[in-house]
mmCIF file with all atom_site columns, C-alpha atoms in Angstrom:
data_model
loop_
_atom_site.group_PDB
_atom_site.id
_atom_site.type_symbol
_atom_site.label_atom_id
_atom_site.label_alt_id
_atom_site.label_comp_id
_atom_site.label_asym_id
_atom_site.label_entity_id
_atom_site.label_seq_id
_atom_site.pdbx_PDB_ins_code
_atom_site.Cartn_x
_atom_site.Cartn_y
_atom_site.Cartn_z
_atom_site.occupancy
_atom_site.B_iso_or_equiv
_atom_site.pdbx_formal_charge
_atom_site.auth_seq_id
_atom_site.auth_comp_id
_atom_site.auth_asym_id
_atom_site.auth_atom_id
_atom_site.pdbx_PDB_model_num
ATOM 1   C CA . GLU G 1 1   ? 0.003   0.019  -0.002  1.00 85.00 ? 29  GLU G CA 1
ATOM 2   C CA . ALA G 1 2   ? 1.348   3.427  -1.014  1.00 83.00 ? 30  ALA G CA 1
ATOM 3   C CA . GLN G 1 3   ? 1.718   5.501  2.132   1.00 93.00 ? 31  GLN G CA 1
ATOM 4   C CA . VAL G 1 4   ? 3.543   8.040  4.223   1.00 97.00 ? 32  VAL G CA 1
ATOM 5   C CA . THR G 1 5   ? 4.247   6.889  7.806   1.00 97.00 ? 33  THR G CA 1
ATOM 6   C CA . GLN G 1 6   ? 5.165   8.984  10.793  1.00 97.00 ? 34  GLN G CA 1
ATOM 7   C CA . ASN G 1 7   ? 6.380   7.986  14.212  1.00 97.00 ? 35  ASN G CA 1
ATOM 8   C CA . PRO G 1 8   ? 5.468   8.551  16.893  1.00 97.00 ? 36  PRO G CA 1
ATOM 9   C CA . ARG G 1 9   ? 1.862   9.533  16.514  1.00 96.00 ? 37  ARG G CA 1
ATOM 10  C CA . TYR G 1 10  ? 1.726   11.155 19.900  1.00 97.00 ? 38  TYR G CA 1
ATOM 11  C CA . LEU G 1 11  ? 4.561   12.488 22.056  1.00 97.00 ? 39  LEU G CA 1
ATOM 12  C CA . ILE G 1 12  ? 4.672   14.420 25.293  1.00 97.00 ? 40  ILE G CA 1
ATOM 13  C CA . THR G 1 13  ? 8.104   15.727 26.290  1.00 96.00 ? 41  THR G CA 1
ATOM 14  C CA . VAL G 1 14  ? 9.758   18.425 28.329  1.00 96.00 ? 42  VAL G CA 1
ATOM 15  C CA . THR G 1 15  ? 11.560  21.603 27.316  1.00 97.00 ? 43  THR G CA 1
ATOM 16  C CA . GLY G 1 16  ? 15.052  21.006 26.037  1.00 96.00 ? 44  GLY G CA 1
ATOM 17  C CA . LYS G 1 17  ? 14.928  17.241 25.533  1.00 97.00 ? 45  LYS G CA 1
ATOM 18  C CA . LYS G 1 18  ? 16.014  16.462 22.008  1.00 97.00 ? 46  LYS G CA 1
ATOM 19  C CA . LEU G 1 19  ? 13.561  14.481 19.921  1.00 97.00 ? 47  LEU G CA 1
ATOM 20  C CA . THR G 1 20  ? 13.197  13.100 16.376  1.00 98.00 ? 48  THR G CA 1
ATOM 21  C CA . VAL G 1 21  ? 9.997   12.479 14.492  1.00 98.00 ? 49  VAL G CA 1
ATOM 22  C CA . THR G 1 22  ? 10.520  10.000 11.649  1.00 98.00 ? 50  THR G CA 1
ATOM 23  C CA . CYS G 1 23  ? 8.849   10.111 8.253   1.00 98.00 ? 51  CYS G CA 1
ATOM 24  C CA . SER G 1 24  ? 9.056   7.462  5.588   1.00 98.00 ? 52  SER G CA 1
ATOM 25  C CA . GLN G 1 25  ? 7.401   7.068  2.193   1.00 97.00 ? 53  GLN G CA 1
ATOM 26  C CA . ASN G 1 26  ? 7.240   4.035  -0.092  1.00 96.00 ? 54  ASN G CA 1
ATOM 27  C CA . MET G 1 27  ? 6.275   5.806  -3.353  1.00 94.00 ? 55  MET G CA 1
ATOM 28  C CA . ASN G 1 28  ? 9.732   6.748  -4.538  1.00 93.00 ? 56  ASN G CA 1
ATOM 29  C CA . HIS G 1 29  ? 8.794   10.435 -4.336  1.00 94.00 ? 57  HIS G CA 1
ATOM 30  C CA . GLU G 1 30  ? 11.513  13.033 -4.825  1.00 93.00 ? 58  GLU G CA 1
ATOM 31  C CA . TYR G 1 31  ? 9.722   15.798 -2.880  1.00 94.00 ? 59  TYR G CA 1
ATOM 32  C CA . MET G 1 32  ? 9.211   15.559 0.924   1.00 95.00 ? 60  MET G CA 1
ATOM 33  C CA . SER G 1 33  ? 8.115   18.221 3.353   1.00 96.00 ? 61  SER G CA 1
ATOM 34  C CA . TRP G 1 34  ? 7.236   18.871 6.962   1.00 98.00 ? 62  TRP G CA 1
ATOM 35  C CA . TYR G 1 35  ? 4.362   21.092 8.140   1.00 97.00 ? 63  TYR G CA 1
ATOM 36  C CA . ARG G 1 36  ? 2.986   22.172 11.479  1.00 97.00 ? 64  ARG G CA 1
ATOM 37  C CA . GLN G 1 37  ? -0.758  22.840 11.918  1.00 96.00 ? 65  GLN G CA 1
ATOM 38  C CA . ASP G 1 38  ? -1.940  25.241 14.575  1.00 93.00 ? 66  ASP G CA 1
ATOM 39  C CA . PRO G 1 39  ? -5.505  26.527 15.218  1.00 88.00 ? 67  PRO G CA 1
ATOM 40  C CA . GLY G 1 40  ? -6.199  29.655 13.216  1.00 83.00 ? 68  GLY G CA 1
ATOM 41  C CA . LEU G 1 41  ? -2.844  29.485 11.405  1.00 85.00 ? 69  LEU G CA 1
ATOM 42  C CA . GLY G 1 42  ? -3.410  26.602 9.065   1.00 86.00 ? 70  GLY G CA 1
ATOM 43  C CA . LEU G 1 43  ? -0.641  24.409 7.739   1.00 92.00 ? 71  LEU G CA 1
ATOM 44  C CA . ARG G 1 44  ? 2.748   26.050 7.635   1.00 94.00 ? 72  ARG G CA 1
ATOM 45  C CA . GLN G 1 45  ? 5.734   24.532 5.907   1.00 95.00 ? 73  GLN G CA 1
ATOM 46  C CA . ILE G 1 46  ? 8.802   24.003 8.057   1.00 97.00 ? 74  ILE G CA 1
ATOM 47  C CA . TYR G 1 47  ? 11.282  22.386 5.679   1.00 97.00 ? 75  TYR G CA 1
ATOM 48  C CA . TYR G 1 48  ? 11.166  20.727 2.296   1.00 95.00 ? 76  TYR G CA 1
ATOM 49  C CA . SER G 1 49  ? 13.475  18.536 0.261   1.00 95.00 ? 77  SER G CA 1
ATOM 50  C CA . MET G 1 50  ? 13.429  18.211 -3.540  1.00 92.00 ? 78  MET G CA 1
ATOM 51  C CA . ASN G 1 51  ? 15.754  15.221 -3.494  1.00 91.00 ? 79  ASN G CA 1
ATOM 52  C CA . VAL G 1 52  ? 18.392  13.360 -1.508  1.00 94.00 ? 80  VAL G CA 1
ATOM 53  C CA . GLU G 1 53  ? 20.862  15.675 0.204   1.00 93.00 ? 81  GLU G CA 1
ATOM 54  C CA . VAL G 1 54  ? 18.823  18.750 -0.831  1.00 93.00 ? 82  VAL G CA 1
ATOM 55  C CA . THR G 1 55  ? 16.859  20.584 1.894   1.00 96.00 ? 83  THR G CA 1
ATOM 56  C CA . ASP G 1 56  ? 15.424  24.075 2.049   1.00 95.00 ? 84  ASP G CA 1
ATOM 57  C CA . LYS G 1 57  ? 13.777  26.199 4.673   1.00 96.00 ? 85  LYS G CA 1
ATOM 58  C CA . GLY G 1 58  ? 10.037  26.746 4.516   1.00 94.00 ? 86  GLY G CA 1
ATOM 59  C CA . ASP G 1 59  ? 8.092   29.414 6.244   1.00 92.00 ? 87  ASP G CA 1
ATOM 60  C CA . VAL G 1 60  ? 8.790   28.485 9.882   1.00 95.00 ? 88  VAL G CA 1
ATOM 61  C CA . PRO G 1 61  ? 12.166  26.681 10.120  1.00 97.00 ? 89  PRO G CA 1
ATOM 62  C CA . GLU G 1 62  ? 13.397  28.106 13.397  1.00 97.00 ? 90  GLU G CA 1
ATOM 63  C CA . GLY G 1 63  ? 14.024  25.512 16.048  1.00 97.00 ? 91  GLY G CA 1
ATOM 64  C CA . TYR G 1 64  ? 13.931  22.563 13.585  1.00 98.00 ? 92  TYR G CA 1
ATOM 65  C CA . LYS G 1 65  ? 16.392  20.536 11.614  1.00 98.00 ? 93  LYS G CA 1
ATOM 66  C CA . VAL G 1 66  ? 15.922  17.914 8.917   1.00 98.00 ? 94  VAL G CA 1
ATOM 67  C CA . SER G 1 67  ? 18.091  15.594 6.902   1.00 96.00 ? 95  SER G CA 1
ATOM 68  C CA . ARG G 1 68  ? 17.545  13.678 3.622   1.00 97.00 ? 96  ARG G CA 1
ATOM 69  C CA . LYS G 1 69  ? 20.164  10.959 3.477   1.00 97.00 ? 97  LYS G CA 1
ATOM 70  C CA . GLU G 1 70  ? 17.885  8.455  1.756   1.00 96.00 ? 98  GLU G CA 1
ATOM 71  C CA . LYS G 1 71  ? 15.104  9.115  -0.699  1.00 96.00 ? 99  LYS G CA 1
ATOM 72  C CA . ARG G 1 72  ? 12.435  7.454  1.424   1.00 97.00 ? 100 ARG G CA 1
ATOM 73  C CA . ASN G 1 73  ? 13.167  9.049  4.820   1.00 98.00 ? 101 ASN G CA 1
ATOM 74  C CA . PHE G 1 74  ? 12.920  12.635 6.020   1.00 98.00 ? 102 PHE G CA 1
ATOM 75  C CA . PRO G 1 75  ? 13.238  12.938 9.839   1.00 98.00 ? 103 PRO G CA 1
ATOM 76  C CA . LEU G 1 76  ? 12.377  16.115 11.689  1.00 98.00 ? 104 LEU G CA 1
ATOM 77  C CA . ILE G 1 77  ? 14.686  16.961 14.573  1.00 98.00 ? 105 ILE G CA 1
ATOM 78  C CA . LEU G 1 78  ? 13.964  19.263 17.473  1.00 97.00 ? 106 LEU G CA 1
ATOM 79  C CA . GLU G 1 79  ? 17.329  19.834 19.215  1.00 95.00 ? 107 GLU G CA 1
ATOM 80  C CA . SER G 1 80  ? 15.893  21.723 22.128  1.00 97.00 ? 108 SER G CA 1
ATOM 81  C CA . PRO G 1 81  ? 12.124  21.717 22.053  1.00 97.00 ? 109 PRO G CA 1
ATOM 82  C CA . SER G 1 82  ? 10.192  24.611 23.599  1.00 97.00 ? 110 SER G CA 1
ATOM 83  C CA . PRO G 1 83  ? 6.477   24.943 24.489  1.00 97.00 ? 111 PRO G CA 1
ATOM 84  C CA . ASN G 1 84  ? 5.807   27.059 21.382  1.00 96.00 ? 112 ASN G CA 1
ATOM 85  C CA . GLN G 1 85  ? 6.614   23.933 19.330  1.00 98.00 ? 113 GLN G CA 1
ATOM 86  C CA . THR G 1 86  ? 3.550   22.212 20.709  1.00 98.00 ? 114 THR G CA 1
ATOM 87  C CA . SER G 1 87  ? 1.611   21.462 17.575  1.00 97.00 ? 115 SER G CA 1
ATOM 88  C CA . LEU G 1 88  ? 0.307   18.894 15.138  1.00 97.00 ? 116 LEU G CA 1
ATOM 89  C CA . TYR G 1 89  ? 2.986   17.913 12.674  1.00 98.00 ? 117 TYR G CA 1
ATOM 90  C CA . PHE G 1 90  ? 2.519   16.430 9.180   1.00 98.00 ? 118 PHE G CA 1
ATOM 91  C CA . CYS G 1 91  ? 4.984   14.924 6.787   1.00 98.00 ? 119 CYS G CA 1
ATOM 92  C CA . ALA G 1 92  ? 4.107   14.806 3.086   1.00 96.00 ? 120 ALA G CA 1
ATOM 93  C CA . SER G 1 93  ? 5.629   13.572 -0.135  1.00 95.00 ? 121 SER G CA 1
ATOM 94  C CA . SER G 1 94  ? 5.007   14.007 -3.856  1.00 93.00 ? 122 SER G CA 1
ATOM 95  C CA . ARG G 1 95  ? 6.499   13.429 -7.310  1.00 89.00 ? 123 ARG G CA 1
ATOM 96  C CA . TRP G 1 96  ? 8.658   16.400 -8.081  1.00 75.00 ? 124 TRP G CA 1
ATOM 97  C CA . LEU G 1 97  ? 6.634   18.597 -10.351 1.00 66.00 ? 125 LEU G CA 1
ATOM 98  C CA . ALA G 1 98  ? 4.903   21.741 -9.158  1.00 58.00 ? 126 ALA G CA 1
ATOM 99  C CA . GLY G 1 99  ? 1.262   21.029 -8.837  1.00 66.00 ? 127 GLY G CA 1
ATOM 100 C CA . ASN G 1 100 ? 1.627   17.387 -8.105  1.00 83.00 ? 128 ASN G CA 1
ATOM 101 C CA . GLU G 1 101 ? -0.494  15.873 -5.380  1.00 89.00 ? 129 GLU G CA 1
ATOM 102 C CA . GLN G 1 102 ? 1.053   15.781 -1.944  1.00 92.00 ? 130 GLN G CA 1
ATOM 103 C CA . PHE G 1 103 ? 0.392   12.654 0.117   1.00 95.00 ? 131 PHE G CA 1
ATOM 104 C CA . PHE G 1 104 ? 0.238   13.300 3.784   1.00 96.00 ? 132 PHE G CA 1
ATOM 105 C CA . GLY G 1 105 ? 1.124   11.175 6.753   1.00 96.00 ? 133 GLY G CA 1
ATOM 106 C CA . PRO G 1 106 ? -1.297  10.656 9.603   1.00 95.00 ? 134 PRO G CA 1
ATOM 107 C CA . GLY G 1 107 ? 0.238   13.366 11.765  1.00 97.00 ? 135 GLY G CA 1
ATOM 108 C CA . THR G 1 108 ? 2.243   13.569 15.016  1.00 98.00 ? 136 THR G CA 1
ATOM 109 C CA . ARG G 1 109 ? 0.749   15.455 17.920  1.00 97.00 ? 137 ARG G CA 1
ATOM 110 C CA . LEU G 1 110 ? 3.612   16.891 19.998  1.00 98.00 ? 138 LEU G CA 1
ATOM 111 C CA . THR G 1 111 ? 3.239   18.488 23.417  1.00 98.00 ? 139 THR G CA 1
ATOM 112 C CA . VAL G 1 112 ? 6.240   20.233 24.985  1.00 97.00 ? 140 VAL G CA 1
ATOM 113 C CA . LEU G 1 113 ? 5.802   20.952 28.620  1.00 96.00 ? 141 LEU G CA 1
ATOM 114 C CA . THR R 2 1   ? 5.107   34.514 3.681   1.00 57.00 ? 19  THR R CA 1
ATOM 115 C CA . GLN R 2 2   ? 2.522   34.412 0.918   1.00 62.00 ? 20  GLN R CA 1
ATOM 116 C CA . LEU R 2 3   ? -0.833  34.971 2.464   1.00 75.00 ? 21  LEU R CA 1
ATOM 117 C CA . LEU R 2 4   ? -3.800  32.980 1.336   1.00 88.00 ? 22  LEU R CA 1
ATOM 118 C CA . GLU R 2 5   ? -7.044  34.118 2.794   1.00 91.00 ? 23  GLU R CA 1
ATOM 119 C CA . GLN R 2 6   ? -9.914  31.704 3.032   1.00 94.00 ? 24  GLN R CA 1
ATOM 120 C CA . SER R 2 7   ? -13.515 32.579 3.878   1.00 94.00 ? 25  SER R CA 1
ATOM 121 C CA . PRO R 2 8   ? -15.564 31.868 5.746   1.00 96.00 ? 26  PRO R CA 1
ATOM 122 C CA . GLN R 2 9   ? -13.450 30.431 8.520   1.00 94.00 ? 27  GLN R CA 1
ATOM 123 C CA . PHE R 2 10  ? -16.349 28.393 9.853   1.00 96.00 ? 28  PHE R CA 1
ATOM 124 C CA . LEU R 2 11  ? -19.513 27.250 8.201   1.00 97.00 ? 29  LEU R CA 1
ATOM 125 C CA . SER R 2 12  ? -22.303 25.169 9.685   1.00 97.00 ? 30  SER R CA 1
ATOM 126 C CA . ILE R 2 13  ? -25.199 24.200 7.383   1.00 96.00 ? 31  ILE R CA 1
ATOM 127 C CA . GLN R 2 14  ? -28.069 21.773 7.082   1.00 97.00 ? 32  GLN R CA 1
ATOM 128 C CA . GLU R 2 15  ? -27.875 18.748 4.910   1.00 97.00 ? 33  GLU R CA 1
ATOM 129 C CA . GLY R 2 16  ? -29.059 19.551 1.368   1.00 97.00 ? 34  GLY R CA 1
ATOM 130 C CA . GLU R 2 17  ? -27.987 23.202 1.376   1.00 97.00 ? 35  GLU R CA 1
ATOM 131 C CA . ASN R 2 18  ? -25.501 24.658 -1.037  1.00 97.00 ? 36  ASN R CA 1
ATOM 132 C CA . LEU R 2 19  ? -22.357 26.529 -0.021  1.00 97.00 ? 37  LEU R CA 1
ATOM 133 C CA . THR R 2 20  ? -19.343 28.302 -1.450  1.00 98.00 ? 38  THR R CA 1
ATOM 134 C CA . VAL R 2 21  ? -15.923 28.810 0.142   1.00 98.00 ? 39  VAL R CA 1
ATOM 135 C CA . TYR R 2 22  ? -13.320 31.228 -1.153  1.00 97.00 ? 40  TYR R CA 1
ATOM 136 C CA . CYS R 2 23  ? -9.566  31.414 -1.426  1.00 96.00 ? 41  CYS R CA 1
ATOM 137 C CA . ASN R 2 24  ? -7.889  34.714 -2.226  1.00 94.00 ? 42  ASN R CA 1
ATOM 138 C CA . SER R 2 25  ? -4.348  35.910 -2.652  1.00 90.00 ? 43  SER R CA 1
ATOM 139 C CA . SER R 2 26  ? -2.727  39.251 -3.497  1.00 85.00 ? 44  SER R CA 1
ATOM 140 C CA . SER R 2 27  ? -0.392  37.556 -5.948  1.00 87.00 ? 45  SER R CA 1
ATOM 141 C CA . VAL R 2 28  ? -0.819  35.225 -8.935  1.00 87.00 ? 46  VAL R CA 1
ATOM 142 C CA . PHE R 2 29  ? -0.971  31.494 -8.489  1.00 82.00 ? 47  PHE R CA 1
ATOM 143 C CA . SER R 2 30  ? 1.006   29.303 -10.883 1.00 83.00 ? 48  SER R CA 1
ATOM 144 C CA . SER R 2 31  ? -1.416  26.574 -9.812  1.00 88.00 ? 49  SER R CA 1
ATOM 145 C CA . LEU R 2 32  ? -3.687  25.994 -6.914  1.00 91.00 ? 50  LEU R CA 1
ATOM 146 C CA . GLN R 2 33  ? -4.865  22.937 -5.058  1.00 94.00 ? 51  GLN R CA 1
ATOM 147 C CA . TRP R 2 34  ? -7.819  22.245 -2.824  1.00 96.00 ? 52  TRP R CA 1
ATOM 148 C CA . TYR R 2 35  ? -7.506  19.655 -0.039  1.00 96.00 ? 53  TYR R CA 1
ATOM 149 C CA . ARG R 2 36  ? -10.000 18.237 2.460   1.00 97.00 ? 54  ARG R CA 1
ATOM 150 C CA . GLN R 2 37  ? -8.858  17.203 5.899   1.00 96.00 ? 55  GLN R CA 1
ATOM 151 C CA . GLU R 2 38  ? -10.973 15.065 8.218   1.00 93.00 ? 56  GLU R CA 1
ATOM 152 C CA . PRO R 2 39  ? -10.429 15.064 11.977  1.00 88.00 ? 57  PRO R CA 1
ATOM 153 C CA . GLY R 2 40  ? -7.398  13.048 12.996  1.00 88.00 ? 58  GLY R CA 1
ATOM 154 C CA . GLU R 2 41  ? -6.095  12.622 9.470   1.00 92.00 ? 59  GLU R CA 1
ATOM 155 C CA . GLY R 2 42  ? -3.865  14.356 7.007   1.00 94.00 ? 60  GLY R CA 1
ATOM 156 C CA . PRO R 2 43  ? -5.229  16.441 4.132   1.00 95.00 ? 61  PRO R CA 1
ATOM 157 C CA . VAL R 2 44  ? -6.275  14.706 0.951   1.00 96.00 ? 62  VAL R CA 1
ATOM 158 C CA . LEU R 2 45  ? -6.135  16.313 -2.447  1.00 95.00 ? 63  LEU R CA 1
ATOM 159 C CA . LEU R 2 46  ? -9.435  17.116 -4.133  1.00 96.00 ? 64  LEU R CA 1
ATOM 160 C CA . VAL R 2 47  ? -8.303  19.036 -7.233  1.00 94.00 ? 65  VAL R CA 1
ATOM 161 C CA . THR R 2 48  ? -5.544  20.969 -8.934  1.00 92.00 ? 66  THR R CA 1
ATOM 162 C CA . VAL R 2 49  ? -6.390  23.966 -11.134 1.00 91.00 ? 67  VAL R CA 1
ATOM 163 C CA . VAL R 2 50  ? -3.841  25.578 -13.411 1.00 89.00 ? 68  VAL R CA 1
ATOM 164 C CA . THR R 2 51  ? -5.534  27.755 -16.066 1.00 89.00 ? 69  THR R CA 1
ATOM 165 C CA . GLY R 2 52  ? -7.195  31.068 -15.352 1.00 89.00 ? 70  GLY R CA 1
ATOM 166 C CA . GLY R 2 53  ? -11.018 30.670 -15.629 1.00 91.00 ? 71  GLY R CA 1
ATOM 167 C CA . GLU R 2 54  ? -10.764 26.910 -15.341 1.00 93.00 ? 72  GLU R CA 1
ATOM 168 C CA . VAL R 2 55  ? -13.755 25.093 -13.847 1.00 96.00 ? 73  VAL R CA 1
ATOM 169 C CA . LYS R 2 56  ? -13.514 21.521 -12.607 1.00 95.00 ? 74  LYS R CA 1
ATOM 170 C CA . LYS R 2 57  ? -16.229 19.364 -11.237 1.00 96.00 ? 75  LYS R CA 1
ATOM 171 C CA . LEU R 2 58  ? -15.928 16.438 -8.806  1.00 94.00 ? 76  LEU R CA 1
ATOM 172 C CA . LYS R 2 59  ? -19.402 14.967 -8.304  1.00 95.00 ? 77  LYS R CA 1
ATOM 173 C CA . ARG R 2 60  ? -21.161 17.674 -6.219  1.00 97.00 ? 78  ARG R CA 1
ATOM 174 C CA . LEU R 2 61  ? -18.108 19.849 -5.866  1.00 97.00 ? 79  LEU R CA 1
ATOM 175 C CA . THR R 2 62  ? -17.345 22.598 -8.398  1.00 97.00 ? 80  THR R CA 1
ATOM 176 C CA . PHE R 2 63  ? -13.962 24.309 -8.334  1.00 97.00 ? 81  PHE R CA 1
ATOM 177 C CA . GLN R 2 64  ? -13.301 27.546 -10.165 1.00 96.00 ? 82  GLN R CA 1
ATOM 178 C CA . PHE R 2 65  ? -10.031 29.333 -10.723 1.00 94.00 ? 83  PHE R CA 1
ATOM 179 C CA . GLY R 2 66  ? -10.234 33.095 -11.214 1.00 92.00 ? 84  GLY R CA 1
ATOM 180 C CA . ASP R 2 67  ? -9.410  34.626 -14.554 1.00 89.00 ? 85  ASP R CA 1
ATOM 181 C CA . ALA R 2 68  ? -6.474  36.468 -13.023 1.00 89.00 ? 86  ALA R CA 1
ATOM 182 C CA . ARG R 2 69  ? -5.318  33.389 -11.115 1.00 88.00 ? 87  ARG R CA 1
ATOM 183 C CA . LYS R 2 70  ? -5.466  35.228 -7.834  1.00 90.00 ? 88  LYS R CA 1
ATOM 184 C CA . ASP R 2 71  ? -8.514  33.553 -6.391  1.00 92.00 ? 89  ASP R CA 1
ATOM 185 C CA . SER R 2 72  ? -10.533 30.394 -6.373  1.00 95.00 ? 90  SER R CA 1
ATOM 186 C CA . SER R 2 73  ? -13.828 29.087 -5.129  1.00 97.00 ? 91  SER R CA 1
ATOM 187 C CA . LEU R 2 74  ? -15.245 25.734 -4.106  1.00 97.00 ? 92  LEU R CA 1
ATOM 188 C CA . HIS R 2 75  ? -18.941 25.265 -4.433  1.00 98.00 ? 93  HIS R CA 1
ATOM 189 C CA . ILE R 2 76  ? -20.750 22.251 -2.908  1.00 97.00 ? 94  ILE R CA 1
ATOM 190 C CA . THR R 2 77  ? -24.224 21.410 -4.057  1.00 97.00 ? 95  THR R CA 1
ATOM 191 C CA . ALA R 2 78  ? -26.666 19.622 -1.724  1.00 97.00 ? 96  ALA R CA 1
ATOM 192 C CA . ALA R 2 79  ? -24.181 19.166 1.057   1.00 97.00 ? 97  ALA R CA 1
ATOM 193 C CA . GLN R 2 80  ? -24.123 15.887 2.896   1.00 97.00 ? 98  GLN R CA 1
ATOM 194 C CA . PRO R 2 81  ? -22.726 14.996 6.387   1.00 96.00 ? 99  PRO R CA 1
ATOM 195 C CA . GLY R 2 82  ? -19.855 13.216 4.677   1.00 95.00 ? 100 GLY R CA 1
ATOM 196 C CA . ASP R 2 83  ? -18.652 16.600 3.338   1.00 96.00 ? 101 ASP R CA 1
ATOM 197 C CA . THR R 2 84  ? -17.834 17.727 6.923   1.00 96.00 ? 102 THR R CA 1
ATOM 198 C CA . GLY R 2 85  ? -14.202 18.631 7.217   1.00 96.00 ? 103 GLY R CA 1
ATOM 199 C CA . LEU R 2 86  ? -11.565 21.309 6.886   1.00 96.00 ? 104 LEU R CA 1
ATOM 200 C CA . TYR R 2 87  ? -11.132 22.602 3.372   1.00 97.00 ? 105 TYR R CA 1
ATOM 201 C CA . LEU R 2 88  ? -7.761  24.017 2.495   1.00 96.00 ? 106 LEU R CA 1
ATOM 202 C CA . CYS R 2 89  ? -6.468  25.787 -0.529  1.00 95.00 ? 107 CYS R CA 1
ATOM 203 C CA . ALA R 2 90  ? -2.772  25.666 -1.308  1.00 93.00 ? 108 ALA R CA 1
ATOM 204 C CA . ARG R 2 91  ? -0.380  27.561 -3.606  1.00 90.00 ? 109 ARG R CA 1
ATOM 205 C CA . THR R 2 92  ? 1.985   25.105 -5.220  1.00 87.00 ? 110 THR R CA 1
ATOM 206 C CA . GLY R 2 93  ? 5.618   25.512 -6.161  1.00 82.00 ? 111 GLY R CA 1
ATOM 207 C CA . ASN R 2 94  ? 8.977   24.694 -4.601  1.00 83.00 ? 112 ASN R CA 1
ATOM 208 C CA . GLN R 2 95  ? 7.362   25.863 -1.363  1.00 87.00 ? 113 GLN R CA 1
ATOM 209 C CA . PHE R 2 96  ? 3.729   25.138 -0.517  1.00 89.00 ? 114 PHE R CA 1
ATOM 210 C CA . TYR R 2 97  ? 1.577   27.801 1.105   1.00 91.00 ? 115 TYR R CA 1
ATOM 211 C CA . PHE R 2 98  ? -1.720  26.717 2.622   1.00 93.00 ? 116 PHE R CA 1
ATOM 212 C CA . GLY R 2 99  ? -4.693  28.905 3.494   1.00 92.00 ? 117 GLY R CA 1
ATOM 213 C CA . THR R 2 100 ? -5.988  28.982 7.016   1.00 89.00 ? 118 THR R CA 1
ATOM 214 C CA . GLY R 2 101 ? -8.897  26.711 6.047   1.00 93.00 ? 119 GLY R CA 1
ATOM 215 C CA . THR R 2 102 ? -12.648 26.663 6.145   1.00 96.00 ? 120 THR R CA 1
ATOM 216 C CA . SER R 2 103 ? -14.135 24.333 8.722   1.00 96.00 ? 121 SER R CA 1
ATOM 217 C CA . LEU R 2 104 ? -17.386 22.930 7.368   1.00 97.00 ? 122 LEU R CA 1
ATOM 218 C CA . THR R 2 105 ? -20.021 21.090 9.404   1.00 97.00 ? 123 THR R CA 1
ATOM 219 C CA . VAL R 2 106 ? -23.020 19.594 7.646   1.00 97.00 ? 124 VAL R CA 1
ATOM 220 C CA . ILE R 2 107 ? -25.824 18.818 10.081  1.00 97.00 ? 125 ILE R CA 1
ATOM 221 C CA . PRO R 2 108 ? -28.051 15.822 9.217   1.00 96.00 ? 126 PRO R CA 1
#
C-alpha cells in the first residue's frame, strides 16, 4: 500500500529534551516536506526537500532541523524543544513537479511541557 | 510569507444546502490545489487548477479558478454530512503555502 508513515503519532516531552519524528514514504517520491498545523494558522511549511541531500527552509524553520540521506526518509529533529513547538506535525511527499499531489502522513501530535 | 485568505473560517449548514468557500491571494498562483482534511487525518487532495478561468467538477463539488489566477472558489451542491471537514487551498511550487482553512459542518 502506498503511504507516508510517521512515528511517533503522539509525544509528550519536556523543554530541552532532543527528539526526532521520523517520516518514511514508499512511493519513490522526490519531494518531501514537513508542516505544522496550529488553530487559526493553518498548515505552515517547516522544511522541504526536492531530493536526496537537498533541503530548504520553509516558512517556519526556526528550532527545527531535517536531513535527507535516503530518498524514502525525512526525519524532523527538534534539538531543544520549547512549548511554542507544541503542535500537530504532518509529513508529506510528492512526485517532483509543481502542482503534483502531496500525500500526507497521519500526523504527530507533539506536546512540549 | 505568501498570504492565502480563506473565507468563511467556519460554516455550519443543514444537509441539502449549497455553499461556497473562497480562497484569495494578493499575488498570482502558478497553480492552486484544494484539499480536504478530516479530523485526526492528514489532508487529501481534491483538485488541482492551473488555467485562469478553469472550472473543474468532482461529483457535487465545483472548483473555479479566477481569470487572473489570484482567487479560487469551491462550491458544494446539496451538502451531505460526509462533506464535513476542513477545506484548505494551497499555492503550489517549490514551497507550498496553505490557506487557514474553512471548517465545514453539515448537520443531518
